[in-house]
Amino acid sequence: MMTATTRQSLPVASRKQPKQARSNHLVAAVLDAAVQVLTSEGAQRLTTARVAERAGVSVGSLYQYFPNKAAILFRLQSDEWRRTTALLCGILQDGSVPPLARLRALVHAFIQSECEEAPIRGALNDAAPLYRDAPEAAEARASGRHVFDSFLQEALPRADMGTRSLAADLVRTTLSQVGSSFSETPRTAPEIAAYADALADMLCAYLQGLMARDQAAATAP
């Protein structure tokens, strides 16, 4: 049985970064093959040998860049985290758009992304015990939290840290849990739009209430 200590000791960082076109192609082929194995057979049946065979490369070539299956899975997960963080940054850091409009746009973009990437995300969730305790995983998750914290500091400039922290946690958790649950079933474009609208209404109403309290505190004698 894999213990917490075992999980923490697994190296999940890539052994080296590809610098030449051929190396980039090999890494891309390995990651694409890993996605295929994950979505068709699941995380438990993913092995370095199976991925190498699907990618058409030798296991030795794979090991030049990924020391084990946990490193492959973490690379796929970290790429997904980077895409999500880029999505958050692109929407929440746009100061030309009012905060409530930014939050609404984020909800729509996030739910759409969840539905598009549901198969691979579900498989990665099953594999999470292999890398979730790694320092690299904590660092990747922290970057997403920082984006939310900065957004709420702008939207609620007079709120105390506890209020902003609670709001950030509630919005992040709601998006993650609701998006994951909703995307488990294939959805049509109208279904996605209607669901995102309803979720955005709920979260925007919550933030609007906090903003009203924040503004009242500014005008209080």
Short mmCIF file of N, CA and C in Angstrom, two decimals, residues 83-93 97-114 144 147-148 151-152 168 171-172 175-176 196-197 199-200 203-204 207:
data_model
loop_
_atom_site.label_atom_id
_atom_site.label_comp_id
_atom_site.label_asym_id
_atom_site.label_seq_id
_atom_site.Cartn_x
_atom_site.Cartn_y
_atom_site.Cartn_z
N ARG A 83 -3.25 26.19 -17.51
CA ARG A 83 -4.32 26.69 -18.37
C ARG A 83 -5.41 27.37 -17.55
N THR A 84 -5.76 26.75 -16.43
CA THR A 84 -6.80 27.33 -15.56
C THR A 84 -6.33 28.65 -14.97
N THR A 85 -5.07 28.71 -14.52
CA THR A 85 -4.54 29.95 -13.96
C THR A 85 -4.49 31.06 -15.00
N ALA A 86 -4.10 30.70 -16.23
CA ALA A 86 -4.09 31.69 -17.30
C ALA A 86 -5.49 32.21 -17.58
N LEU A 87 -6.48 31.31 -17.50
CA LEU A 87 -7.87 31.70 -17.67
C LEU A 87 -8.28 32.68 -16.58
N LEU A 88 -7.94 32.37 -15.33
CA LEU A 88 -8.27 33.24 -14.20
C LEU A 88 -7.62 34.61 -14.37
N CYS A 89 -6.33 34.60 -14.70
CA CYS A 89 -5.60 35.86 -14.84
C CYS A 89 -6.19 36.72 -15.95
N GLY A 90 -6.46 36.11 -17.09
CA GLY A 90 -6.94 36.86 -18.23
C GLY A 90 -8.26 37.57 -17.96
N ILE A 91 -9.08 36.97 -17.11
CA ILE A 91 -10.40 37.54 -16.82
C ILE A 91 -10.37 38.41 -15.56
N LEU A 92 -9.86 37.86 -14.46
CA LEU A 92 -9.95 38.57 -13.19
C LEU A 92 -9.01 39.76 -13.08
N GLN A 93 -7.93 39.80 -13.85
CA GLN A 93 -6.99 40.92 -13.76
C GLN A 93 -7.28 42.04 -14.74
N VAL A 97 -12.81 46.11 -16.69
CA VAL A 97 -14.14 45.50 -16.57
C VAL A 97 -14.56 45.51 -15.10
N PRO A 98 -15.80 45.89 -14.78
CA PRO A 98 -16.26 45.88 -13.38
C PRO A 98 -16.14 44.49 -12.76
N PRO A 99 -15.88 44.41 -11.45
CA PRO A 99 -15.67 43.12 -10.79
C PRO A 99 -16.79 42.10 -11.01
N LEU A 100 -18.05 42.53 -10.92
CA LEU A 100 -19.14 41.58 -11.08
C LEU A 100 -19.19 41.01 -12.50
N ALA A 101 -18.89 41.84 -13.49
CA ALA A 101 -18.86 41.37 -14.87
C ALA A 101 -17.70 40.39 -15.07
N ARG A 102 -16.58 40.64 -14.41
CA ARG A 102 -15.44 39.72 -14.49
C ARG A 102 -15.78 38.37 -13.89
N LEU A 103 -16.46 38.40 -12.74
CA LEU A 103 -16.82 37.15 -12.09
C LEU A 103 -17.80 36.35 -12.96
N ARG A 104 -18.75 37.04 -13.58
CA ARG A 104 -19.70 36.36 -14.46
C ARG A 104 -18.98 35.74 -15.65
N ALA A 105 -18.07 36.48 -16.25
CA ALA A 105 -17.31 35.95 -17.38
C ALA A 105 -16.48 34.75 -16.96
N LEU A 106 -15.91 34.81 -15.77
CA LEU A 106 -15.10 33.71 -15.28
C LEU A 106 -15.94 32.45 -15.11
N VAL A 107 -17.12 32.58 -14.54
CA VAL A 107 -17.99 31.42 -14.33
C VAL A 107 -18.29 30.74 -15.67
N HIS A 108 -18.66 31.53 -16.66
CA HIS A 108 -18.98 30.96 -17.97
C HIS A 108 -17.76 30.25 -18.58
N ALA A 109 -16.61 30.90 -18.53
CA ALA A 109 -15.41 30.31 -19.11
C ALA A 109 -14.99 29.05 -18.36
N PHE A 110 -15.12 29.07 -17.03
CA PHE A 110 -14.70 27.93 -16.23
C PHE A 110 -15.60 26.72 -16.47
N ILE A 111 -16.92 26.92 -16.48
CA ILE A 111 -17.84 25.81 -16.70
C ILE A 111 -17.64 25.22 -18.10
N GLN A 112 -17.42 26.09 -19.08
CA GLN A 112 -17.16 25.61 -20.43
C GLN A 112 -15.89 24.76 -20.47
N SER A 113 -14.85 25.23 -19.79
CA SER A 113 -13.60 24.49 -19.74
C SER A 113 -13.77 23.15 -19.03
N GLU A 114 -14.51 23.14 -17.94
CA GLU A 114 -14.75 21.90 -17.21
C GLU A 114 -15.42 20.85 -18.10
N GLY A 144 -3.01 29.81 -8.32
CA GLY A 144 -4.43 30.08 -8.58
C GLY A 144 -5.08 30.81 -7.43
N VAL A 147 -4.39 34.62 -7.53
CA VAL A 147 -5.20 35.38 -8.48
C VAL A 147 -6.53 35.77 -7.85
N PHE A 148 -7.19 34.84 -7.18
CA PHE A 148 -8.46 35.13 -6.52
C PHE A 148 -8.27 36.15 -5.40
N PHE A 151 -7.92 39.64 -6.82
CA PHE A 151 -9.20 40.11 -7.35
C PHE A 151 -10.10 40.61 -6.23
N LEU A 152 -10.19 39.84 -5.15
CA LEU A 152 -11.07 40.23 -4.05
C LEU A 152 -10.52 41.40 -3.26
N ALA A 168 -12.93 34.16 -1.10
CA ALA A 168 -12.11 33.49 -2.11
C ALA A 168 -12.28 31.98 -2.03
N VAL A 171 -15.84 30.95 -3.35
CA VAL A 171 -15.97 31.02 -4.82
C VAL A 171 -15.16 29.92 -5.48
N ARG A 172 -13.91 29.73 -5.05
CA ARG A 172 -13.07 28.69 -5.65
C ARG A 172 -13.68 27.30 -5.46
N LEU A 175 -16.93 26.82 -7.56
CA LEU A 175 -16.61 26.60 -8.97
C LEU A 175 -16.06 25.19 -9.19
N SER A 176 -15.12 24.77 -8.36
CA SER A 176 -14.48 23.48 -8.53
C SER A 176 -15.46 22.33 -8.35
N ALA A 196 -24.31 27.92 -16.41
CA ALA A 196 -23.33 28.94 -16.05
C ALA A 196 -24.01 30.24 -15.66
N ASP A 197 -25.08 30.59 -16.36
CA ASP A 197 -25.85 31.79 -16.00
C ASP A 197 -26.37 31.71 -14.57
N LEU A 199 -25.33 29.77 -12.08
CA LEU A 199 -24.24 29.78 -11.11
C LEU A 199 -23.66 31.18 -10.97
N ALA A 200 -23.51 31.89 -12.09
CA ALA A 200 -22.99 33.26 -12.06
C ALA A 200 -23.94 34.17 -11.28
N LEU A 203 -23.23 33.48 -7.50
CA LEU A 203 -21.97 33.99 -6.99
C LEU A 203 -21.88 35.51 -7.08
N CYS A 204 -22.45 36.09 -8.13
CA CYS A 204 -22.44 37.55 -8.26
C CYS A 204 -23.31 38.20 -7.17
N LEU A 207 -21.17 38.21 -4.05
CA LEU A 207 -20.13 39.23 -4.08
C LEU A 207 -20.74 40.63 -4.02
#
